[in-house]
Amino acid sequence: MRRAALLSAASATALAASMFTGSAPARADAAPSGGPVLDNADAWYGYPGMVFVTAHSDNPITHITAHFTPLGSQGDAPEAGSTDDFTQQSGTDGRSGVWRAPVHLADLGEYRITVDMEDSSGAKVTGVVSHETLEYQTILTIPDLTVTPTRPDYFHQKVTVSGTELAEDPRTPEAPVPVADASVDITSQGTAPYGRFTTQTGADGRFTFSFVPTLY
């Protein structure tokens, strides 16, 4: 009798439709020879309220400031906020790597990022526009997702998926809120055919769903 492994994953539907306007990528300003160079600046999904800057220089980078302007606003529009509280996340000598900083803005939305940098030699660049944007928006997570059993077989066919769906607002990332009455899509892999199911969260954001996959 053949047995099949099953990997189950739950993914939450979007809390709200994204309504972002596109724009052509802007080219970064030229940096002085050997001075700081911006490789990229953007947000990473799963890290609400953070901005990440990837850069390099011939000398250790000593200061970074990121400025945020609502996407689609006029060039002379005031910035919505800025941050210079950067710490290096990857890289060891300050000459290249990824730096991260918290972002505190009043409104959710998509923002253009411009970056100022200085290195230990005193070389500076200002107003460098990232070709990526900051998507400052609520994200949905299921941090306590459990699947039992993780490897169903002929004698253990019933699979139960459970967890709590949370909404993390970048303005208050330390206080995620349970999402009530939300749809949760569940996809089973390793079965023939793939199974796709939908369930709902309760008032506390909790959901539990059981199914019997088609084993092969």
Tab-separated table of N, CA and C in Angstrom, residues 40-202:
chain	number	residue	atom	x	y	z
A	40	ASN	N	19.268	49.679	-3.256
A	40	ASN	CA	17.817	49.520	-3.187
A	40	ASN	C	17.323	50.018	-1.837
A	41	ALA	N	16.067	50.416	-1.798
A	41	ALA	CA	15.388	50.765	-0.550
A	41	ALA	C	13.927	50.385	-0.710
A	42	ASP	N	13.418	49.594	0.233
A	42	ASP	CA	12.031	49.169	0.132
A	42	ASP	C	11.589	48.567	1.458
A	43	ALA	N	10.383	48.031	1.467
A	43	ALA	CA	9.855	47.331	2.640
A	43	ALA	C	9.870	45.842	2.353
A	44	TRP	N	9.981	45.028	3.384
A	44	TRP	CA	9.925	43.578	3.235
A	44	TRP	C	8.636	43.078	3.838
A	45	TYR	N	7.928	42.225	3.103
A	45	TYR	CA	6.680	41.673	3.626
A	45	TYR	C	6.983	40.870	4.889
A	46	GLY	N	6.136	41.040	5.869
A	46	GLY	CA	6.341	40.366	7.139
A	46	GLY	C	7.019	41.242	8.170
A	47	TYR	N	7.464	42.442	7.746
A	47	TYR	CA	8.102	43.380	8.664
A	47	TYR	C	7.359	44.719	8.598
A	48	PRO	N	6.141	44.783	9.134
A	48	PRO	CA	5.392	46.039	9.060
A	48	PRO	C	6.100	47.139	9.835
A	49	GLY	N	6.104	48.327	9.250
A	49	GLY	CA	6.711	49.460	9.937
A	49	GLY	C	8.216	49.499	9.866
A	50	MET	N	8.829	48.819	8.868
A	50	MET	CA	10.283	48.829	8.715
A	50	MET	C	10.635	49.167	7.271
A	51	VAL	N	11.772	49.846	7.085
A	51	VAL	CA	12.316	50.091	5.757
A	51	VAL	C	13.722	49.511	5.710
A	52	PHE	N	14.097	48.962	4.570
A	52	PHE	CA	15.390	48.308	4.397
A	52	PHE	C	16.161	49.002	3.280
A	53	VAL	N	17.400	49.345	3.556
A	53	VAL	CA	18.267	50.017	2.587
A	53	VAL	C	19.465	49.119	2.307
A	54	THR	N	19.686	48.827	1.037
A	54	THR	CA	20.859	48.082	0.608
A	54	THR	C	21.801	49.066	-0.083
A	55	ALA	N	23.046	49.127	0.367
A	55	ALA	CA	23.975	50.137	-0.147
A	55	ALA	C	25.411	49.631	-0.033
A	56	HIS	N	26.322	50.353	-0.700
A	56	HIS	CA	27.745	50.042	-0.570
A	56	HIS	C	28.565	51.300	-0.775
A	57	SER	N	29.796	51.276	-0.298
A	57	SER	CA	30.704	52.412	-0.416
A	57	SER	C	32.129	51.904	-0.225
A	58	ASP	N	33.105	52.699	-0.676
A	58	ASP	CA	34.510	52.326	-0.455
A	58	ASP	C	34.910	52.462	1.001
A	59	ASN	N	34.161	53.264	1.753
A	59	ASN	CA	34.424	53.469	3.176
A	59	ASN	C	33.161	53.135	3.966
A	60	PRO	N	33.287	52.826	5.255
A	60	PRO	CA	32.108	52.474	6.044
A	60	PRO	C	31.039	53.569	5.997
A	61	ILE	N	29.816	53.152	5.769
A	61	ILE	CA	28.693	54.084	5.758
A	61	ILE	C	28.335	54.434	7.198
A	62	THR	N	28.298	55.713	7.477
A	62	THR	CA	28.111	56.165	8.857
A	62	THR	C	26.725	56.734	9.134
A	63	HIS	N	26.019	57.153	8.096
A	63	HIS	CA	24.708	57.763	8.343
A	63	HIS	C	23.811	57.560	7.134
A	64	ILE	N	22.546	57.204	7.417
A	64	ILE	CA	21.524	57.034	6.376
A	64	ILE	C	20.239	57.704	6.853
A	65	THR	N	19.610	58.451	5.969
A	65	THR	CA	18.281	59.013	6.226
A	65	THR	C	17.383	58.663	5.061
A	66	ALA	N	16.223	58.126	5.358
A	66	ALA	CA	15.228	57.815	4.327
A	66	ALA	C	14.045	58.759	4.480
A	67	HIS	N	13.610	59.323	3.366
A	67	HIS	CA	12.481	60.254	3.343
A	67	HIS	C	11.333	59.608	2.560
A	68	PHE	N	10.093	59.884	2.984
A	68	PHE	CA	8.930	59.246	2.382
A	68	PHE	C	7.930	60.299	1.910
A	69	THR	N	7.535	60.177	0.631
A	69	THR	CA	6.563	61.084	0.027
A	69	THR	C	5.466	60.252	-0.615
A	70	PRO	N	4.191	60.594	-0.414
A	70	PRO	CA	3.116	59.794	-1.005
A	70	PRO	C	3.305	59.615	-2.507
A	71	LEU	N	3.169	58.388	-2.971
A	71	LEU	CA	3.324	58.112	-4.388
A	71	LEU	C	2.238	58.830	-5.173
A	72	GLY	N	2.630	59.454	-6.263
A	72	GLY	CA	1.687	60.186	-7.089
A	72	GLY	C	1.580	61.655	-6.741
A	73	SER	N	2.218	62.085	-5.650
A	73	SER	CA	2.181	63.500	-5.280
A	73	SER	C	3.154	64.290	-6.144
A	74	GLN	N	2.964	65.590	-6.196
A	74	GLN	CA	3.838	66.455	-6.984
A	74	GLN	C	5.256	66.455	-6.409
A	75	GLY	N	6.211	66.782	-7.257
A	75	GLY	CA	7.604	66.753	-6.836
A	75	GLY	C	7.926	67.679	-5.685
A	76	ASP	N	7.164	68.763	-5.547
A	76	ASP	CA	7.433	69.715	-4.470
A	76	ASP	C	6.537	69.469	-3.251
A	77	ALA	N	5.842	68.331	-3.226
A	77	ALA	CA	4.967	68.033	-2.096
A	77	ALA	C	5.802	67.769	-0.851
A	78	PRO	N	5.324	68.179	0.320
A	78	PRO	CA	6.086	67.926	1.550
A	78	PRO	C	6.157	66.434	1.833
A	79	GLU	N	7.252	66.011	2.432
A	79	GLU	CA	7.388	64.603	2.769
A	79	GLU	C	6.449	64.234	3.918
A	80	ALA	N	6.055	62.970	3.945
A	80	ALA	CA	5.158	62.504	4.998
A	80	ALA	C	5.912	62.133	6.265
A	81	GLY	N	7.201	61.935	6.141
A	81	GLY	CA	8.009	61.572	7.293
A	81	GLY	C	9.376	61.101	6.857
A	82	SER	N	10.227	60.822	7.812
A	82	SER	CA	11.577	60.339	7.527
A	82	SER	C	12.073	59.534	8.715
A	83	THR	N	13.171	58.818	8.501
A	83	THR	CA	13.806	58.087	9.587
A	83	THR	C	15.305	58.021	9.345
A	84	ASP	N	16.088	58.129	10.413
A	84	ASP	CA	17.538	57.940	10.324
A	84	ASP	C	18.023	56.964	11.395
A	85	ASP	N	17.095	56.198	11.951
A	85	ASP	CA	17.414	55.270	13.034
A	85	ASP	C	17.823	53.909	12.462
A	86	PHE	N	18.845	53.920	11.610
A	86	PHE	CA	19.238	52.700	10.904
A	86	PHE	C	20.276	51.903	11.681
A	87	THR	N	20.111	50.589	11.651
A	87	THR	CA	21.125	49.669	12.159
A	87	THR	C	21.429	48.671	11.052
A	88	GLN	N	22.686	48.234	11.004
A	88	GLN	CA	23.079	47.320	9.944
A	88	GLN	C	22.574	45.912	10.250
A	89	GLN	N	21.878	45.325	9.277
A	89	GLN	CA	21.308	43.992	9.450
A	89	GLN	C	22.205	42.905	8.881
A	90	SER	N	22.845	43.177	7.744
A	90	SER	CA	23.760	42.210	7.156
A	90	SER	C	25.002	42.945	6.676
A	91	GLY	N	26.126	42.217	6.574
A	91	GLY	CA	27.401	42.860	6.297
A	91	GLY	C	28.098	43.164	7.622
A	92	THR	N	29.407	43.221	7.596
A	92	THR	CA	30.140	43.337	8.862
A	92	THR	C	31.021	44.567	8.980
A	93	ASP	N	31.439	45.140	7.872
A	93	ASP	CA	32.406	46.237	7.961
A	93	ASP	C	31.830	47.601	7.631
A	94	GLY	N	30.538	47.683	7.395
A	94	GLY	CA	29.906	48.962	7.092
A	94	GLY	C	30.089	49.434	5.668
A	95	ARG	N	30.857	48.690	4.868
A	95	ARG	CA	31.077	49.111	3.480
A	95	ARG	C	29.984	48.620	2.534
A	96	SER	N	29.297	47.564	2.914
A	96	SER	CA	28.192	47.068	2.096
A	96	SER	C	27.282	46.226	2.976
A	97	GLY	N	26.038	46.125	2.567
A	97	GLY	CA	25.096	45.317	3.329
A	97	GLY	C	23.702	45.897	3.293
A	98	VAL	N	22.908	45.471	4.263
A	98	VAL	CA	21.523	45.926	4.391
A	98	VAL	C	21.352	46.584	5.751
A	99	TRP	N	20.753	47.766	5.739
A	99	TRP	CA	20.431	48.498	6.965
A	99	TRP	C	18.912	48.564	7.094
A	100	ARG	N	18.414	48.554	8.333
A	100	ARG	CA	16.974	48.627	8.565
A	100	ARG	C	16.664	49.704	9.585
A	101	ALA	N	15.453	50.272	9.469
A	101	ALA	CA	15.030	51.322	10.395
A	101	ALA	C	13.514	51.291	10.531
A	102	PRO	N	12.997	51.672	11.690
A	102	PRO	CA	11.539	51.765	11.861
A	102	PRO	C	10.988	52.978	11.120
A	103	VAL	N	9.754	52.838	10.667
A	103	VAL	CA	9.072	53.923	9.956
A	103	VAL	C	7.807	54.261	10.726
A	104	HIS	N	7.582	55.557	10.963
A	104	HIS	CA	6.390	56.013	11.669
A	104	HIS	C	5.705	57.077	10.804
A	105	LEU	N	4.619	56.688	10.147
A	105	LEU	CA	3.864	57.600	9.304
A	105	LEU	C	2.417	57.642	9.785
A	106	ALA	N	1.749	58.737	9.506
A	106	ALA	CA	0.373	58.910	9.994
A	106	ALA	C	-0.632	58.094	9.208
A	107	ASP	N	-0.383	57.884	7.909
A	107	ASP	CA	-1.378	57.257	7.053
A	107	ASP	C	-0.803	56.051	6.321
A	108	LEU	N	-1.659	55.036	6.130
A	108	LEU	CA	-1.292	53.905	5.299
A	108	LEU	C	-1.276	54.331	3.835
A	109	GLY	N	-0.514	53.622	3.018
A	109	GLY	CA	-0.440	53.939	1.600
A	109	GLY	C	0.895	53.534	1.018
A	110	GLU	N	1.158	53.974	-0.187
A	110	GLU	CA	2.420	53.675	-0.872
A	110	GLU	C	3.231	54.961	-0.996
A	111	TYR	N	4.510	54.877	-0.688
A	111	TYR	CA	5.350	56.060	-0.598
A	111	TYR	C	6.616	55.921	-1.446
A	112	ARG	N	6.992	57.015	-2.064
A	112	ARG	CA	8.273	57.102	-2.750
A	112	ARG	C	9.373	57.272	-1.701
A	113	ILE	N	10.507	56.619	-1.914
A	113	ILE	CA	11.611	56.664	-0.949
A	113	ILE	C	12.795	57.396	-1.570
A	114	THR	N	13.289	58.403	-0.875
A	114	THR	CA	14.547	59.036	-1.252
A	114	THR	C	15.506	58.897	-0.079
A	115	VAL	N	16.791	58.728	-0.408
A	115	VAL	CA	17.774	58.377	0.607
A	115	VAL	C	18.957	59.329	0.564
A	116	ASP	N	19.407	59.761	1.758
A	116	ASP	CA	20.659	60.500	1.934
A	116	ASP	C	21.634	59.584	2.662
A	117	MET	N	22.910	59.607	2.252
A	117	MET	CA	23.911	58.760	2.896
A	117	MET	C	25.242	59.494	3.018
A	118	GLU	N	26.010	59.098	4.037
A	118	GLU	CA	27.359	59.632	4.247
A	118	GLU	C	28.252	58.496	4.722
A	119	ASP	N	29.515	58.528	4.272
A	119	ASP	CA	30.445	57.513	4.763
A	119	ASP	C	31.552	58.160	5.595
A	120	SER	N	32.464	57.347	6.115
A	120	SER	CA	33.470	57.827	7.056
A	120	SER	C	34.474	58.788	6.441
A	121	SER	N	34.553	58.840	5.109
A	121	SER	CA	35.455	59.789	4.452
A	121	SER	C	34.835	61.168	4.332
A	122	GLY	N	33.539	61.274	4.660
A	122	GLY	CA	32.814	62.539	4.496
A	122	GLY	C	32.074	62.639	3.180
A	123	ALA	N	32.208	61.646	2.292
A	123	ALA	CA	31.489	61.659	1.023
A	123	ALA	C	29.992	61.501	1.278
A	124	LYS	N	29.197	62.313	0.589
A	124	LYS	CA	27.758	62.314	0.798
A	124	LYS	C	27.025	62.204	-0.535
A	125	VAL	N	25.841	61.602	-0.467
A	125	VAL	CA	24.876	61.679	-1.568
A	125	VAL	C	23.529	62.032	-0.944
A	126	THR	N	22.731	62.822	-1.639
A	126	THR	CA	21.431	63.239	-1.109
A	126	THR	C	20.356	63.089	-2.178
A	127	GLY	N	19.152	62.800	-1.721
A	127	GLY	CA	18.001	62.759	-2.615
A	127	GLY	C	18.029	61.637	-3.633
A	128	VAL	N	18.688	60.515	-3.312
A	128	VAL	CA	18.716	59.386	-4.243
A	128	VAL	C	17.365	58.678	-4.185
A	129	VAL	N	16.728	58.523	-5.327
A	129	VAL	CA	15.388	57.945	-5.393
A	129	VAL	C	15.486	56.447	-5.631
A	130	SER	N	14.864	55.671	-4.759
A	130	SER	CA	14.834	54.223	-4.942
A	130	SER	C	13.863	53.854	-6.055
A	131	HIS	N	14.206	52.798	-6.801
A	131	HIS	CA	13.277	52.333	-7.843
A	131	HIS	C	12.153	51.498	-7.236
A	132	GLU	N	12.256	51.173	-5.944
A	132	GLU	CA	11.173	50.497	-5.237
A	132	GLU	C	10.438	51.513	-4.358
A	133	THR	N	9.277	51.109	-3.831
A	133	THR	CA	8.488	51.991	-2.984
A	133	THR	C	8.264	51.343	-1.626
A	134	LEU	N	7.816	52.149	-0.684
A	134	LEU	CA	7.430	51.652	0.626
A	134	LEU	C	5.931	51.404	0.622
A	135	GLU	N	5.517	50.156	0.743
A	135	GLU	CA	4.101	49.825	0.862
A	135	GLU	C	3.785	49.759	2.346
A	136	TYR	N	3.259	50.847	2.840
A	136	TYR	CA	2.979	51.013	4.267
A	136	TYR	C	1.545	50.593	4.493
A	137	GLN	N	1.346	49.286	4.765
A	137	GLN	CA	0.000	48.760	4.820
A	137	GLN	C	-0.093	47.632	5.837
A	138	THR	N	-1.324	47.343	6.209
A	138	THR	CA	-1.588	46.254	7.133
A	138	THR	C	-1.308	44.924	6.450
A	139	ILE	N	-0.663	44.007	7.176
A	139	ILE	CA	-0.440	42.672	6.653
A	139	ILE	C	-1.161	41.663	7.535
A	140	LEU	N	-1.507	40.523	6.934
A	140	LEU	CA	-2.181	39.459	7.657
A	140	LEU	C	-1.198	38.314	7.894
A	141	THR	N	-1.200	37.786	9.100
A	141	THR	CA	-0.325	36.674	9.439
A	141	THR	C	-1.111	35.608	10.201
A	142	ILE	N	-0.588	34.381	10.164
A	142	ILE	CA	-1.124	33.283	10.965
A	142	ILE	C	0.068	32.665	11.691
A	143	PRO	N	0.532	33.314	12.763
A	143	PRO	CA	1.785	32.892	13.400
A	143	PRO	C	1.710	31.544	14.091
A	144	ASP	N	0.508	31.094	14.465
A	144	ASP	CA	0.381	29.847	15.217
A	144	ASP	C	-0.235	28.731	14.382
A	145	LEU	N	-0.011	28.754	13.076
A	145	LEU	CA	-0.590	27.759	12.193
A	145	LEU	C	-0.115	26.348	12.565
A	146	THR	N	-1.054	25.423	12.712
A	146	THR	CA	-0.725	24.028	12.990
A	146	THR	C	-1.475	23.126	12.021
A	147	VAL	N	-0.830	22.026	11.642
A	147	VAL	CA	-1.418	21.019	10.762
A	147	VAL	C	-1.208	19.657	11.410
A	148	THR	N	-2.282	18.926	11.628
A	148	THR	CA	-2.195	17.623	12.297
A	148	THR	C	-3.059	16.592	11.558
A	149	PRO	N	-2.481	15.450	11.138
A	149	PRO	CA	-1.048	15.149	11.141
A	149	PRO	C	-0.353	15.824	9.960
A	150	THR	N	0.941	16.013	10.049
A	150	THR	CA	1.670	16.639	8.947
A	150	THR	C	1.931	15.650	7.820
A	151	ARG	N	1.893	14.343	8.131
A	151	ARG	CA	2.104	13.305	7.116
A	151	ARG	C	0.973	12.269	7.199
A	152	PRO	N	-0.178	12.614	6.653
A	152	PRO	CA	-1.292	11.666	6.712
A	152	PRO	C	-1.012	10.430	5.857
A	153	ASP	N	-1.586	9.312	6.238
A	153	ASP	CA	-1.483	8.099	5.440
A	153	ASP	C	-2.837	7.401	5.449
A	154	TYR	N	-2.868	6.203	4.966
A	154	TYR	CA	-4.138	5.495	4.833
A	154	TYR	C	-4.843	5.331	6.178
A	155	PHE	N	-4.061	5.161	7.229
A	155	PHE	CA	-4.645	4.926	8.549
A	155	PHE	C	-4.892	6.218	9.328
A	156	HIS	N	-4.373	7.327	8.841
A	156	HIS	CA	-4.548	8.629	9.503
A	156	HIS	C	-4.869	9.661	8.419
A	157	GLN	N	-6.090	9.617	7.936
A	157	GLN	CA	-6.442	10.403	6.759
A	157	GLN	C	-6.979	11.797	7.090
A	158	LYS	N	-7.625	11.945	8.216
A	158	LYS	CA	-8.249	13.229	8.539
A	158	LYS	C	-7.188	14.241	8.950
A	159	VAL	N	-7.153	15.363	8.257
A	159	VAL	CA	-6.189	16.428	8.518
A	159	VAL	C	-6.923	17.631	9.113
A	160	THR	N	-6.372	18.189	10.179
A	160	THR	CA	-6.961	19.369	10.823
A	160	THR	C	-5.971	20.528	10.755
A	161	VAL	N	-6.443	21.649	10.236
A	161	VAL	CA	-5.645	22.872	10.133
A	161	VAL	C	-6.259	23.915	11.058
A	162	SER	N	-5.436	24.564	11.873
A	162	SER	CA	-5.964	25.567	12.797
A	162	SER	C	-4.951	26.691	12.983
A	163	GLY	N	-5.440	27.813	13.459
A	163	GLY	CA	-4.567	28.962	13.703
A	163	GLY	C	-5.391	30.189	14.033
A	164	THR	N	-4.701	31.296	14.199
A	164	THR	CA	-5.347	32.581	14.479
A	164	THR	C	-4.845	33.610	13.469
A	165	GLU	N	-5.769	34.234	12.767
A	165	GLU	CA	-5.396	35.251	11.782
A	165	GLU	C	-5.286	36.610	12.470
A	166	LEU	N	-4.132	37.256	12.289
A	166	LEU	CA	-3.873	38.546	12.919
A	166	LEU	C	-3.592	39.602	11.863
A	167	ALA	N	-4.046	40.822	12.125
A	167	ALA	CA	-3.738	41.977	11.286
A	167	ALA	C	-2.697	42.822	12.000
A	168	GLU	N	-1.560	43.064	11.319
A	168	GLU	CA	-0.492	43.871	11.893
A	168	GLU	C	-0.427	45.206	11.169
A	169	ASP	N	-0.782	46.267	11.881
A	169	ASP	CA	-0.747	47.620	11.347
A	169	ASP	C	0.654	48.170	11.569
A	170	PRO	N	1.321	48.687	10.517
A	170	PRO	CA	2.684	49.191	10.698
A	170	PRO	C	2.779	50.353	11.675
A	171	ARG	N	1.659	51.020	11.937
A	171	ARG	CA	1.671	52.127	12.899
A	171	ARG	C	1.703	51.613	14.327
A	172	THR	N	1.243	50.379	14.523
A	172	THR	CA	1.267	49.755	15.856
A	172	THR	C	1.684	48.293	15.706
A	173	PRO	N	2.917	48.031	15.240
A	173	PRO	CA	3.323	46.649	14.952
A	173	PRO	C	3.393	45.768	16.184
A	174	GLU	N	3.478	46.387	17.365
A	174	GLU	CA	3.570	45.597	18.591
A	174	GLU	C	2.209	45.125	19.081
A	175	ALA	N	1.119	45.512	18.409
A	175	ALA	CA	-0.224	45.176	18.880
A	175	ALA	C	-1.078	44.611	17.742
A	176	PRO	N	-0.760	43.395	17.267
A	176	PRO	CA	-1.587	42.785	16.221
A	176	PRO	C	-2.999	42.525	16.727
A	177	VAL	N	-3.963	42.616	15.815
A	177	VAL	CA	-5.382	42.498	16.171
A	177	VAL	C	-5.977	41.268	15.488
A	178	PRO	N	-6.701	40.413	16.219
A	178	PRO	CA	-7.371	39.270	15.576
A	178	PRO	C	-8.357	39.748	14.512
A	179	VAL	N	-8.419	39.013	13.413
A	179	VAL	CA	-9.313	39.360	12.309
A	179	VAL	C	-10.535	38.458	12.377
A	180	ALA	N	-11.689	39.051	12.659
A	180	ALA	CA	-12.932	38.287	12.800
A	180	ALA	C	-13.633	38.135	11.460
A	181	ASP	N	-14.315	37.015	11.281
A	181	ASP	CA	-15.169	36.765	10.113
A	181	ASP	C	-14.426	36.950	8.797
A	182	ALA	N	-13.172	36.481	8.739
A	182	ALA	CA	-12.375	36.596	7.525
A	182	ALA	C	-12.253	35.236	6.859
A	183	SER	N	-12.157	35.244	5.533
A	183	SER	CA	-11.977	34.001	4.789
A	183	SER	C	-10.524	33.559	4.849
A	184	VAL	N	-10.314	32.268	5.029
A	184	VAL	CA	-8.976	31.687	5.014
A	184	VAL	C	-8.974	30.569	3.984
A	185	ASP	N	-8.069	30.646	3.017
A	185	ASP	CA	-7.945	29.632	1.982
A	185	ASP	C	-6.928	28.584	2.408
A	186	ILE	N	-7.262	27.335	2.246
A	186	ILE	CA	-6.390	26.221	2.616
A	186	ILE	C	-6.152	25.375	1.372
A	187	THR	N	-4.893	25.122	1.075
A	187	THR	CA	-4.530	24.320	-0.085
A	187	THR	C	-3.722	23.124	0.373
A	188	SER	N	-4.111	21.932	-0.044
A	188	SER	CA	-3.344	20.732	0.277
A	188	SER	C	-2.488	20.355	-0.916
A	189	GLN	N	-1.241	20.025	-0.643
A	189	GLN	CA	-0.291	19.642	-1.675
A	189	GLN	C	0.168	18.214	-1.413
A	190	GLY	N	0.614	17.555	-2.455
A	190	GLY	CA	1.031	16.175	-2.307
A	190	GLY	C	-0.115	15.208	-2.458
A	191	THR	N	-1.271	15.690	-2.925
A	191	THR	CA	-2.431	14.845	-3.151
A	191	THR	C	-2.828	14.915	-4.613
A	192	ALA	N	-3.661	14.021	-5.028
A	192	ALA	CA	-4.130	14.007	-6.411
A	192	ALA	C	-5.657	13.929	-6.414
A	193	PRO	N	-6.369	14.974	-6.852
A	193	PRO	CA	-5.820	16.281	-7.240
A	193	PRO	C	-5.581	17.164	-6.017
A	194	TYR	N	-4.979	18.350	-6.238
A	194	TYR	CA	-4.800	19.280	-5.131
A	194	TYR	C	-6.175	19.647	-4.561
A	195	GLY	N	-6.237	19.801	-3.236
A	195	GLY	CA	-7.481	20.204	-2.606
A	195	GLY	C	-7.421	21.661	-2.198
A	196	ARG	N	-8.493	22.377	-2.437
A	196	ARG	CA	-8.582	23.787	-2.049
A	196	ARG	C	-9.876	23.983	-1.273
A	197	PHE	N	-9.736	24.567	-0.098
A	197	PHE	CA	-10.876	24.733	0.796
A	197	PHE	C	-10.871	26.156	1.351
A	198	THR	N	-12.037	26.588	1.803
A	198	THR	CA	-12.169	27.907	2.413
A	198	THR	C	-12.930	27.771	3.720
A	199	THR	N	-12.424	28.449	4.750
A	199	THR	CA	-13.121	28.471	6.027
A	199	THR	C	-13.143	29.905	6.536
A	200	GLN	N	-13.800	30.125	7.666
A	200	GLN	CA	-13.941	31.466	8.225
A	200	GLN	C	-13.345	31.521	9.627
A	201	THR	N	-12.817	32.684	9.972
A	201	THR	CA	-12.358	32.893	11.343
A	201	THR	C	-13.540	33.260	12.229
A	202	GLY	N	-13.393	32.993	13.516
A	202	GLY	CA	-14.416	33.381	14.472
A	202	GLY	C	-14.198	34.794	14.969
